[in-house]
Amino acid sequence: MDHDKIWRVAMEQSAADINCEAADFLCDKNKIVPHVLGAGARKYYKEPIACDLVSYGNNLVASVKEEFRELVEAYIGRFEYYHCFETPNMHWLDSRLAQKGYRICFMAEYYLPDMAGLRALSCDFELRVLKQSDFATLYLPEWGNALCEDRKALDVLGVGAYDNGKLVGLAGCSADCDSMWQIGVDVLPGYRRRGIASALTSRLALEIIERDRVPFYCSAWSNIRSMRNALKSGFLPAWVELTAKPASLVDEMNAPAERKESYGA
């Protein structure tokens, strides 16, 4: 597993996610493709999706349902591709999507391992590699980033940090597609800022690579703590993504906690 293979696998998967070619992400011009959610897309993608905008830092590739094509084409032609992922420009698109019953919903930055800098980091606690069978009693709120109760079958591997037998930190990975496993990590509040998150993340990334899969990591742009962990753990920013979904779903996600349901991208 080297740098070129990791990035090739990631772009090929993104291409499968949004119905384009991997080479499209390397062009110097934006590209629009018809939106089709194929069988090889990551498991957390769910219809309906109006458009999905993806950039690996060279251009913007927009996967768009036909009824939104003219609107998205105008948007990505109006602004530099990297400004299409930020305010105030996004308001231009969001307000017009709202007229059609859709809103901008999901935005995230994704990270890939830097093979020149990835190494197993240490902390002051015992680390144990965990398998799927070890997760049965761990679907608790404190491990909500590391594990996903709604998709238990996809939680395939983890690393736990233990303080005298007590689990104090957990990194888990979800087999979101055949070639790439996504890492999530949680540390109990009283144990944070002690190097546990980066030790767990880096160790799990190496375990994933040993199994010939590409680890990837996701964070919101505003989650500075998560971003710092990604960088410290040996990951680098790789691509960004923006997804528009029905306004009714966005409203439901903003409802009080007792009314919320679990949603995928």
PDB file of C-alpha atoms in Angstrom:
ATOM      1  CA  MET A   1       0.000   0.000   0.000  1.00  0.00           C
ATOM      2  CA  ASP A   2       1.666   3.238  -1.138  1.00  0.00           C
ATOM      3  CA  HIS A   3       0.623   6.850  -1.659  1.00  0.00           C
ATOM      4  CA  ASP A   4      -0.364   6.419  -5.297  1.00  0.00           C
ATOM      5  CA  LYS A   5      -2.460   3.331  -4.646  1.00  0.00           C
ATOM      6  CA  ILE A   6      -4.279   4.952  -1.723  1.00  0.00           C
ATOM      7  CA  TRP A   7      -5.276   7.990  -3.746  1.00  0.00           C
ATOM      8  CA  ARG A   8      -6.197   5.880  -6.768  1.00  0.00           C
ATOM      9  CA  VAL A   9      -8.460   3.676  -4.665  1.00  0.00           C
ATOM     10  CA  ALA A  10     -10.101   6.718  -3.061  1.00  0.00           C
ATOM     11  CA  MET A  11     -10.796   8.415  -6.385  1.00  0.00           C
ATOM     12  CA  GLU A  12     -12.117   5.200  -7.888  1.00  0.00           C
ATOM     13  CA  GLN A  13     -14.482   4.839  -4.949  1.00  0.00           C
ATOM     14  CA  SER A  14     -15.639   8.441  -5.196  1.00  0.00           C
ATOM     15  CA  ALA A  15     -16.248   7.845  -8.884  1.00  0.00           C
ATOM     16  CA  ALA A  16     -18.407   4.825  -7.995  1.00  0.00           C
ATOM     17  CA  ASP A  17     -20.247   6.959  -5.434  1.00  0.00           C
ATOM     18  CA  ILE A  18     -21.252   9.734  -7.817  1.00  0.00           C
ATOM     19  CA  ASN A  19     -21.265   8.064 -11.254  1.00  0.00           C
ATOM     20  CA  CYS A  20     -18.174   9.597 -12.831  1.00  0.00           C
ATOM     21  CA  GLU A  21     -14.664   8.516 -13.838  1.00  0.00           C
ATOM     22  CA  ALA A  22     -11.754   8.698 -11.396  1.00  0.00           C
ATOM     23  CA  ALA A  23      -9.832  10.792 -13.928  1.00  0.00           C
ATOM     24  CA  ASP A  24     -12.556  13.453 -13.707  1.00  0.00           C
ATOM     25  CA  PHE A  25     -11.190  14.557 -10.318  1.00  0.00           C
ATOM     26  CA  LEU A  26      -7.821  15.379 -11.880  1.00  0.00           C
ATOM     27  CA  CYS A  27      -9.131  17.693 -14.607  1.00  0.00           C
ATOM     28  CA  ASP A  28      -8.579  21.432 -14.517  1.00  0.00           C
ATOM     29  CA  LYS A  29     -12.214  22.114 -15.448  1.00  0.00           C
ATOM     30  CA  ASN A  30     -15.411  21.352 -13.570  1.00  0.00           C
ATOM     31  CA  LYS A  31     -17.573  18.473 -14.740  1.00  0.00           C
ATOM     32  CA  ILE A  32     -21.249  17.550 -14.409  1.00  0.00           C
ATOM     33  CA  VAL A  33     -22.477  13.955 -14.581  1.00  0.00           C
ATOM     34  CA  PRO A  34     -25.950  12.433 -14.170  1.00  0.00           C
ATOM     35  CA  HIS A  35     -26.583  11.301 -10.626  1.00  0.00           C
ATOM     36  CA  VAL A  36     -26.906   7.532 -10.267  1.00  0.00           C
ATOM     37  CA  LEU A  37     -26.470   5.754  -6.947  1.00  0.00           C
ATOM     38  CA  GLY A  38     -24.810   2.547  -8.042  1.00  0.00           C
ATOM     39  CA  ALA A  39     -24.377  -0.767  -6.266  1.00  0.00           C
ATOM     40  CA  GLY A  40     -20.739   0.064  -5.500  1.00  0.00           C
ATOM     41  CA  ALA A  41     -21.474   3.327  -3.670  1.00  0.00           C
ATOM     42  CA  ARG A  42     -20.611   3.682   0.000  1.00  0.00           C
ATOM     43  CA  LYS A  43     -23.241   2.085   2.198  1.00  0.00           C
ATOM     44  CA  TYR A  44     -24.270   5.305   3.929  1.00  0.00           C
ATOM     45  CA  TYR A  45     -25.421   7.016   0.729  1.00  0.00           C
ATOM     46  CA  LYS A  46     -29.217   7.033   0.482  1.00  0.00           C
ATOM     47  CA  GLU A  47     -31.644   8.446  -2.024  1.00  0.00           C
ATOM     48  CA  PRO A  48     -33.137  10.919  -2.601  1.00  0.00           C
ATOM     49  CA  ILE A  49     -30.162  13.100  -3.491  1.00  0.00           C
ATOM     50  CA  ALA A  50     -30.530  16.206  -5.650  1.00  0.00           C
ATOM     51  CA  CYS A  51     -26.814  16.715  -6.180  1.00  0.00           C
ATOM     52  CA  ASP A  52     -23.476  15.694  -4.745  1.00  0.00           C
ATOM     53  CA  LEU A  53     -20.476  17.981  -5.249  1.00  0.00           C
ATOM     54  CA  VAL A  54     -16.987  16.529  -4.781  1.00  0.00           C
ATOM     55  CA  SER A  55     -13.529  18.083  -5.062  1.00  0.00           C
ATOM     56  CA  TYR A  56     -10.080  16.559  -4.647  1.00  0.00           C
ATOM     57  CA  GLY A  57      -8.511  20.016  -4.936  1.00  0.00           C
ATOM     58  CA  ASN A  58      -8.246  20.328  -8.708  1.00  0.00           C
ATOM     59  CA  ASN A  59     -11.804  21.029  -9.802  1.00  0.00           C
ATOM     60  CA  LEU A  60     -15.389  20.248  -8.861  1.00  0.00           C
ATOM     61  CA  VAL A  61     -17.295  17.208 -10.078  1.00  0.00           C
ATOM     62  CA  ALA A  62     -21.054  17.529  -9.692  1.00  0.00           C
ATOM     63  CA  SER A  63     -23.324  14.494  -9.784  1.00  0.00           C
ATOM     64  CA  VAL A  64     -26.790  15.901 -10.428  1.00  0.00           C
ATOM     65  CA  LYS A  65     -30.338  14.727 -10.985  1.00  0.00           C
ATOM     66  CA  GLU A  66     -31.593  16.032 -14.322  1.00  0.00           C
ATOM     67  CA  GLU A  67     -34.158  18.428 -12.853  1.00  0.00           C
ATOM     68  CA  PHE A  68     -31.371  20.228 -10.958  1.00  0.00           C
ATOM     69  CA  ARG A  69     -28.744  20.214 -13.702  1.00  0.00           C
ATOM     70  CA  GLU A  70     -29.341  23.744 -14.997  1.00  0.00           C
ATOM     71  CA  LEU A  71     -29.273  25.166 -11.479  1.00  0.00           C
ATOM     72  CA  VAL A  72     -26.067  23.382 -10.426  1.00  0.00           C
ATOM     73  CA  GLU A  73     -24.392  24.175 -13.733  1.00  0.00           C
ATOM     74  CA  ALA A  74     -25.084  27.866 -13.141  1.00  0.00           C
ATOM     75  CA  TYR A  75     -23.763  27.611  -9.588  1.00  0.00           C
ATOM     76  CA  ILE A  76     -20.442  25.958 -10.357  1.00  0.00           C
ATOM     77  CA  GLY A  77     -19.972  28.284 -13.312  1.00  0.00           C
ATOM     78  CA  ARG A  78     -20.590  31.344 -11.159  1.00  0.00           C
ATOM     79  CA  PHE A  79     -17.918  30.755  -8.472  1.00  0.00           C
ATOM     80  CA  GLU A  80     -14.431  29.289  -8.203  1.00  0.00           C
ATOM     81  CA  TYR A  81     -14.793  25.605  -7.409  1.00  0.00           C
ATOM     82  CA  TYR A  82     -13.414  25.924  -3.873  1.00  0.00           C
ATOM     83  CA  HIS A  83     -15.818  28.770  -3.088  1.00  0.00           C
ATOM     84  CA  CYS A  84     -18.725  26.476  -3.944  1.00  0.00           C
ATOM     85  CA  PHE A  85     -18.151  24.757  -0.589  1.00  0.00           C
ATOM     86  CA  GLU A  86     -18.392  27.843   1.590  1.00  0.00           C
ATOM     87  CA  THR A  87     -20.656  30.676   2.591  1.00  0.00           C
ATOM     88  CA  PRO A  88     -21.821  33.144   1.455  1.00  0.00           C
ATOM     89  CA  ASN A  89     -21.813  31.470  -1.955  1.00  0.00           C
ATOM     90  CA  MET A  90     -23.654  28.357  -0.772  1.00  0.00           C
ATOM     91  CA  HIS A  91     -26.639  30.527   0.121  1.00  0.00           C
ATOM     92  CA  TRP A  92     -27.063  31.200  -3.597  1.00  0.00           C
ATOM     93  CA  LEU A  93     -27.507  27.489  -4.256  1.00  0.00           C
ATOM     94  CA  ASP A  94     -29.421  26.673  -1.083  1.00  0.00           C
ATOM     95  CA  SER A  95     -32.104  29.307  -1.617  1.00  0.00           C
ATOM     96  CA  ARG A  96     -32.764  28.038  -5.140  1.00  0.00           C
ATOM     97  CA  LEU A  97     -32.780  24.418  -4.049  1.00  0.00           C
ATOM     98  CA  ALA A  98     -35.355  25.344  -1.406  1.00  0.00           C
ATOM     99  CA  GLN A  99     -37.738  26.466  -4.148  1.00  0.00           C
ATOM    100  CA  LYS A 100     -37.632  22.877  -5.400  1.00  0.00           C
ATOM    101  CA  GLY A 101     -38.060  21.314  -1.950  1.00  0.00           C
ATOM    102  CA  TYR A 102     -34.383  20.541  -1.322  1.00  0.00           C
ATOM    103  CA  ARG A 103     -31.639  22.035   0.846  1.00  0.00           C
ATOM    104  CA  ILE A 104     -27.908  21.658   1.329  1.00  0.00           C
ATOM    105  CA  CYS A 105     -27.676  18.929   3.945  1.00  0.00           C
ATOM    106  CA  PHE A 106     -24.295  17.245   4.429  1.00  0.00           C
ATOM    107  CA  MET A 107     -20.845  18.845   4.209  1.00  0.00           C
ATOM    108  CA  ALA A 108     -17.596  17.205   5.253  1.00  0.00           C
ATOM    109  CA  GLU A 109     -13.860  17.010   4.737  1.00  0.00           C
ATOM    110  CA  TYR A 110     -12.253  13.606   4.232  1.00  0.00           C
ATOM    111  CA  TYR A 111      -8.721  12.468   5.029  1.00  0.00           C
ATOM    112  CA  LEU A 112      -6.410   9.755   3.718  1.00  0.00           C
ATOM    113  CA  PRO A 113      -3.284   8.347   5.374  1.00  0.00           C
ATOM    114  CA  ASP A 114       0.051   9.932   4.571  1.00  0.00           C
ATOM    115  CA  MET A 115       2.254   6.870   4.142  1.00  0.00           C
ATOM    116  CA  ALA A 116       5.363   8.981   4.704  1.00  0.00           C
ATOM    117  CA  GLY A 117       4.141  10.040   8.136  1.00  0.00           C
ATOM    118  CA  LEU A 118       1.809   7.282   9.323  1.00  0.00           C
ATOM    119  CA  ARG A 119       3.197   5.301  12.251  1.00  0.00           C
ATOM    120  CA  ALA A 120       1.839   3.665  15.381  1.00  0.00           C
ATOM    121  CA  LEU A 121       1.654   6.312  18.098  1.00  0.00           C
ATOM    122  CA  SER A 122       1.726   5.385  21.758  1.00  0.00           C
ATOM    123  CA  CYS A 123      -0.139   6.474  24.868  1.00  0.00           C
ATOM    124  CA  ASP A 124      -0.036   5.594  28.566  1.00  0.00           C
ATOM    125  CA  PHE A 125      -2.750   2.966  28.288  1.00  0.00           C
ATOM    126  CA  GLU A 126      -2.996  -0.605  27.072  1.00  0.00           C
ATOM    127  CA  LEU A 127      -4.215  -0.932  23.470  1.00  0.00           C
ATOM    128  CA  ARG A 128      -6.128  -3.988  22.284  1.00  0.00           C
ATOM    129  CA  VAL A 129      -7.230  -4.880  18.762  1.00  0.00           C
ATOM    130  CA  LEU A 130     -10.947  -5.704  18.773  1.00  0.00           C
ATOM    131  CA  LYS A 131     -13.003  -7.747  16.331  1.00  0.00           C
ATOM    132  CA  GLN A 132     -16.676  -7.512  15.451  1.00  0.00           C
ATOM    133  CA  SER A 133     -17.588 -10.077  18.099  1.00  0.00           C
ATOM    134  CA  ASP A 134     -16.108  -7.781  20.777  1.00  0.00           C
ATOM    135  CA  PHE A 135     -18.530  -4.937  20.003  1.00  0.00           C
ATOM    136  CA  ALA A 136     -21.767  -6.541  21.203  1.00  0.00           C
ATOM    137  CA  THR A 137     -21.889  -4.680  24.540  1.00  0.00           C
ATOM    138  CA  LEU A 138     -20.287  -1.466  23.283  1.00  0.00           C
ATOM    139  CA  TYR A 139     -23.186   0.124  21.407  1.00  0.00           C
ATOM    140  CA  LEU A 140     -23.491   2.912  23.946  1.00  0.00           C
ATOM    141  CA  PRO A 141     -23.699   6.724  23.557  1.00  0.00           C
ATOM    142  CA  GLU A 142     -20.079   7.220  24.626  1.00  0.00           C
ATOM    143  CA  TRP A 143     -18.905   5.167  21.638  1.00  0.00           C
ATOM    144  CA  GLY A 144     -21.272   6.693  19.096  1.00  0.00           C
ATOM    145  CA  ASN A 145     -18.516   7.881  16.747  1.00  0.00           C
ATOM    146  CA  ALA A 146     -16.511   4.666  16.841  1.00  0.00           C
ATOM    147  CA  LEU A 147     -19.498   2.347  16.310  1.00  0.00           C
ATOM    148  CA  CYS A 148     -22.864   2.692  14.572  1.00  0.00           C
ATOM    149  CA  GLU A 149     -25.751   0.758  16.079  1.00  0.00           C
ATOM    150  CA  ASP A 150     -27.840   1.162  12.926  1.00  0.00           C
ATOM    151  CA  ARG A 151     -25.150  -0.553  10.831  1.00  0.00           C
ATOM    152  CA  LYS A 152     -23.648  -3.100  13.212  1.00  0.00           C
ATOM    153  CA  ALA A 153     -22.825  -5.497  10.405  1.00  0.00           C
ATOM    154  CA  LEU A 154     -20.385  -2.952   8.951  1.00  0.00           C
ATOM    155  CA  ASP A 155     -18.394  -2.450  12.173  1.00  0.00           C
ATOM    156  CA  VAL A 156     -15.591  -4.880  11.426  1.00  0.00           C
ATOM    157  CA  LEU A 157     -12.505  -3.868  13.399  1.00  0.00           C
ATOM    158  CA  GLY A 158     -11.453  -1.665  16.296  1.00  0.00           C
ATOM    159  CA  VAL A 159      -8.764  -0.713  18.781  1.00  0.00           C
ATOM    160  CA  GLY A 160      -9.563  -0.012  22.424  1.00  0.00           C
ATOM    161  CA  ALA A 161      -7.570   1.809  25.098  1.00  0.00           C
ATOM    162  CA  TYR A 162      -7.852   0.372  28.606  1.00  0.00           C
ATOM    163  CA  ASP A 163      -7.073   1.784  32.039  1.00  0.00           C
ATOM    164  CA  ASN A 164      -6.760  -1.191  34.391  1.00  0.00           C
ATOM    165  CA  GLY A 165      -9.333  -3.090  32.364  1.00  0.00           C
ATOM    166  CA  LYS A 166     -11.707  -0.140  31.879  1.00  0.00           C
ATOM    167  CA  LEU A 167     -12.357   0.921  28.282  1.00  0.00           C
ATOM    168  CA  VAL A 168     -11.494   4.631  28.103  1.00  0.00           C
ATOM    169  CA  GLY A 169     -11.087   5.119  24.342  1.00  0.00           C
ATOM    170  CA  LEU A 170     -12.298   3.341  21.249  1.00  0.00           C
ATOM    171  CA  ALA A 171     -11.575   3.621  17.536  1.00  0.00           C
ATOM    172  CA  GLY A 172     -13.716   1.558  15.220  1.00  0.00           C
ATOM    173  CA  CYS A 173     -13.955   1.223  11.480  1.00  0.00           C
ATOM    174  CA  SER A 174     -16.946   0.688   9.265  1.00  0.00           C
ATOM    175  CA  ALA A 175     -16.661  -1.321   6.040  1.00  0.00           C
ATOM    176  CA  ASP A 176     -18.546   1.337   4.100  1.00  0.00           C
ATOM    177  CA  CYS A 177     -17.402  -0.153   0.793  1.00  0.00           C
ATOM    178  CA  ASP A 178     -15.271  -3.038  -0.402  1.00  0.00           C
ATOM    179  CA  SER A 179     -11.990  -1.145  -0.675  1.00  0.00           C
ATOM    180  CA  MET A 180     -12.203   1.542   2.052  1.00  0.00           C
ATOM    181  CA  TRP A 181     -12.977   1.427   5.775  1.00  0.00           C
ATOM    182  CA  GLN A 182     -13.941   4.589   7.662  1.00  0.00           C
ATOM    183  CA  ILE A 183     -12.460   5.326  11.088  1.00  0.00           C
ATOM    184  CA  GLY A 184     -14.369   6.911  13.962  1.00  0.00           C
ATOM    185  CA  VAL A 185     -12.972   7.512  17.444  1.00  0.00           C
ATOM    186  CA  ASP A 186     -14.229   8.354  20.949  1.00  0.00           C
ATOM    187  CA  VAL A 187     -12.396   9.037  24.207  1.00  0.00           C
ATOM    188  CA  LEU A 188     -14.088   9.406  27.595  1.00  0.00           C
ATOM    189  CA  PRO A 189     -14.071  13.056  28.754  1.00  0.00           C
ATOM    190  CA  GLY A 190     -11.774  12.480  31.723  1.00  0.00           C
ATOM    191  CA  TYR A 191      -9.116  10.917  29.497  1.00  0.00           C
ATOM    192  CA  ARG A 192      -8.912  13.440  26.673  1.00  0.00           C
ATOM    193  CA  ARG A 193      -5.784  15.408  25.692  1.00  0.00           C
ATOM    194  CA  ARG A 194      -3.577  12.487  26.719  1.00  0.00           C
ATOM    195  CA  GLY A 195      -2.717  11.147  23.268  1.00  0.00           C
ATOM    196  CA  ILE A 196      -5.288   8.367  23.317  1.00  0.00           C
ATOM    197  CA  ALA A 197      -7.246   9.391  20.198  1.00  0.00           C
ATOM    198  CA  SER A 198      -4.162   9.601  17.989  1.00  0.00           C
ATOM    199  CA  ALA A 199      -2.757   6.338  19.362  1.00  0.00           C
ATOM    200  CA  LEU A 200      -6.046   4.579  18.599  1.00  0.00           C
ATOM    201  CA  THR A 201      -6.495   6.164  15.171  1.00  0.00           C
ATOM    202  CA  SER A 202      -2.948   5.519  13.943  1.00  0.00           C
ATOM    203  CA  ARG A 203      -2.962   1.928  15.205  1.00  0.00           C
ATOM    204  CA  LEU A 204      -6.321   1.183  13.607  1.00  0.00           C
ATOM    205  CA  ALA A 205      -5.208   2.759  10.322  1.00  0.00           C
ATOM    206  CA  LEU A 206      -2.220   0.414  10.204  1.00  0.00           C
ATOM    207  CA  GLU A 207      -4.414  -2.579  11.064  1.00  0.00           C
ATOM    208  CA  ILE A 208      -6.715  -1.656   8.174  1.00  0.00           C
ATOM    209  CA  ILE A 209      -3.805  -1.324   5.752  1.00  0.00           C
ATOM    210  CA  GLU A 210      -2.511  -4.736   6.842  1.00  0.00           C
ATOM    211  CA  ARG A 211      -5.864  -6.099   5.653  1.00  0.00           C
ATOM    212  CA  ASP A 212      -5.336  -4.466   2.245  1.00  0.00           C
ATOM    213  CA  ARG A 213      -8.022  -1.829   2.751  1.00  0.00           C
ATOM    214  CA  VAL A 214      -7.664   1.951   2.604  1.00  0.00           C
ATOM    215  CA  PRO A 215      -8.521   3.719   5.873  1.00  0.00           C
ATOM    216  CA  PHE A 216     -10.252   7.065   5.644  1.00  0.00           C
ATOM    217  CA  TYR A 217     -11.358   9.629   8.186  1.00  0.00           C
ATOM    218  CA  CYS A 218     -14.090  12.260   8.065  1.00  0.00           C
ATOM    219  CA  SER A 219     -14.754  15.414  10.040  1.00  0.00           C
ATOM    220  CA  ALA A 220     -16.864  18.527   9.912  1.00  0.00           C
ATOM    221  CA  TRP A 221     -14.833  21.615   9.034  1.00  0.00           C
ATOM    222  CA  SER A 222     -15.744  23.134  12.389  1.00  0.00           C
ATOM    223  CA  ASN A 223     -14.627  20.118  14.451  1.00  0.00           C
ATOM    224  CA  ILE A 224     -11.122  21.348  15.197  1.00  0.00           C
ATOM    225  CA  ARG A 225     -10.453  18.602  17.737  1.00  0.00           C
ATOM    226  CA  SER A 226     -11.240  15.923  15.176  1.00  0.00           C
ATOM    227  CA  MET A 227      -9.164  17.623  12.486  1.00  0.00           C
ATOM    228  CA  ARG A 228      -6.185  17.867  14.819  1.00  0.00           C
ATOM    229  CA  ASN A 229      -6.488  14.186  15.595  1.00  0.00           C
ATOM    230  CA  ALA A 230      -6.514  13.317  11.897  1.00  0.00           C
ATOM    231  CA  LEU A 231      -3.359  15.309  11.255  1.00  0.00           C
ATOM    232  CA  LYS A 232      -1.558  14.056  14.356  1.00  0.00           C
ATOM    233  CA  SER A 233      -2.496  10.468  13.480  1.00  0.00           C
ATOM    234  CA  GLY A 234      -0.826  10.653  10.069  1.00  0.00           C
ATOM    235  CA  PHE A 235      -3.719  11.664   7.821  1.00  0.00           C
ATOM    236  CA  LEU A 236      -3.908  14.484   5.272  1.00  0.00           C
ATOM    237  CA  PRO A 237      -6.931  16.311   3.780  1.00  0.00           C
ATOM    238  CA  ALA A 238      -7.952  14.524   0.585  1.00  0.00           C
ATOM    239  CA  TRP A 239     -11.378  15.593  -0.637  1.00  0.00           C
ATOM    240  CA  VAL A 240     -14.457  17.604   0.296  1.00  0.00           C
ATOM    241  CA  GLU A 241     -18.084  16.840  -0.373  1.00  0.00           C
ATOM    242  CA  LEU A 242     -21.450  18.622  -0.280  1.00  0.00           C
ATOM    243  CA  THR A 243     -24.808  16.854  -0.637  1.00  0.00           C
ATOM    244  CA  ALA A 244     -28.305  18.273  -1.167  1.00  0.00           C
ATOM    245  CA  LYS A 245     -31.290  16.313   0.108  1.00  0.00           C
ATOM    246  CA  PRO A 246     -35.021  16.945   0.691  1.00  0.00           C
ATOM    247  CA  ALA A 247     -35.836  19.944   2.865  1.00  0.00           C
ATOM    248  CA  SER A 248     -38.176  17.755   4.900  1.00  0.00           C
ATOM    249  CA  LEU A 249     -35.225  15.584   5.928  1.00  0.00           C
ATOM    250  CA  VAL A 250     -33.177  18.634   6.901  1.00  0.00           C
ATOM    251  CA  ASP A 251     -36.104  19.912   8.995  1.00  0.00           C
ATOM    252  CA  GLU A 252     -36.446  16.527  10.685  1.00  0.00           C
ATOM    253  CA  MET A 253     -32.742  16.452  11.528  1.00  0.00           C
ATOM    254  CA  ASN A 254     -33.117  19.892  13.140  1.00  0.00           C
ATOM    255  CA  ALA A 255     -36.085  18.727  15.211  1.00  0.00           C
ATOM    256  CA  PRO A 256     -35.840  18.033  18.964  1.00  0.00           C
ATOM    257  CA  ALA A 257     -33.768  14.990  19.819  1.00  0.00           C
ATOM    258  CA  GLU A 258     -36.750  12.813  20.686  1.00  0.00           C
ATOM    259  CA  ARG A 259     -38.052  13.172  17.126  1.00  0.00           C
ATOM    260  CA  LYS A 260     -34.812  12.547  15.275  1.00  0.00           C
ATOM    261  CA  GLU A 261     -34.117   9.444  13.265  1.00  0.00           C
ATOM    262  CA  SER A 262     -30.872   8.092  11.833  1.00  0.00           C
ATOM    263  CA  TYR A 263     -29.986   9.350   8.370  1.00  0.00           C
ATOM    264  CA  GLY A 264     -27.289   8.490   5.849  1.00  0.00           C
ATOM    265  CA  ALA A 265     -25.591  10.784   3.360  1.00  0.00           C
TER     266      ALA A 265
END
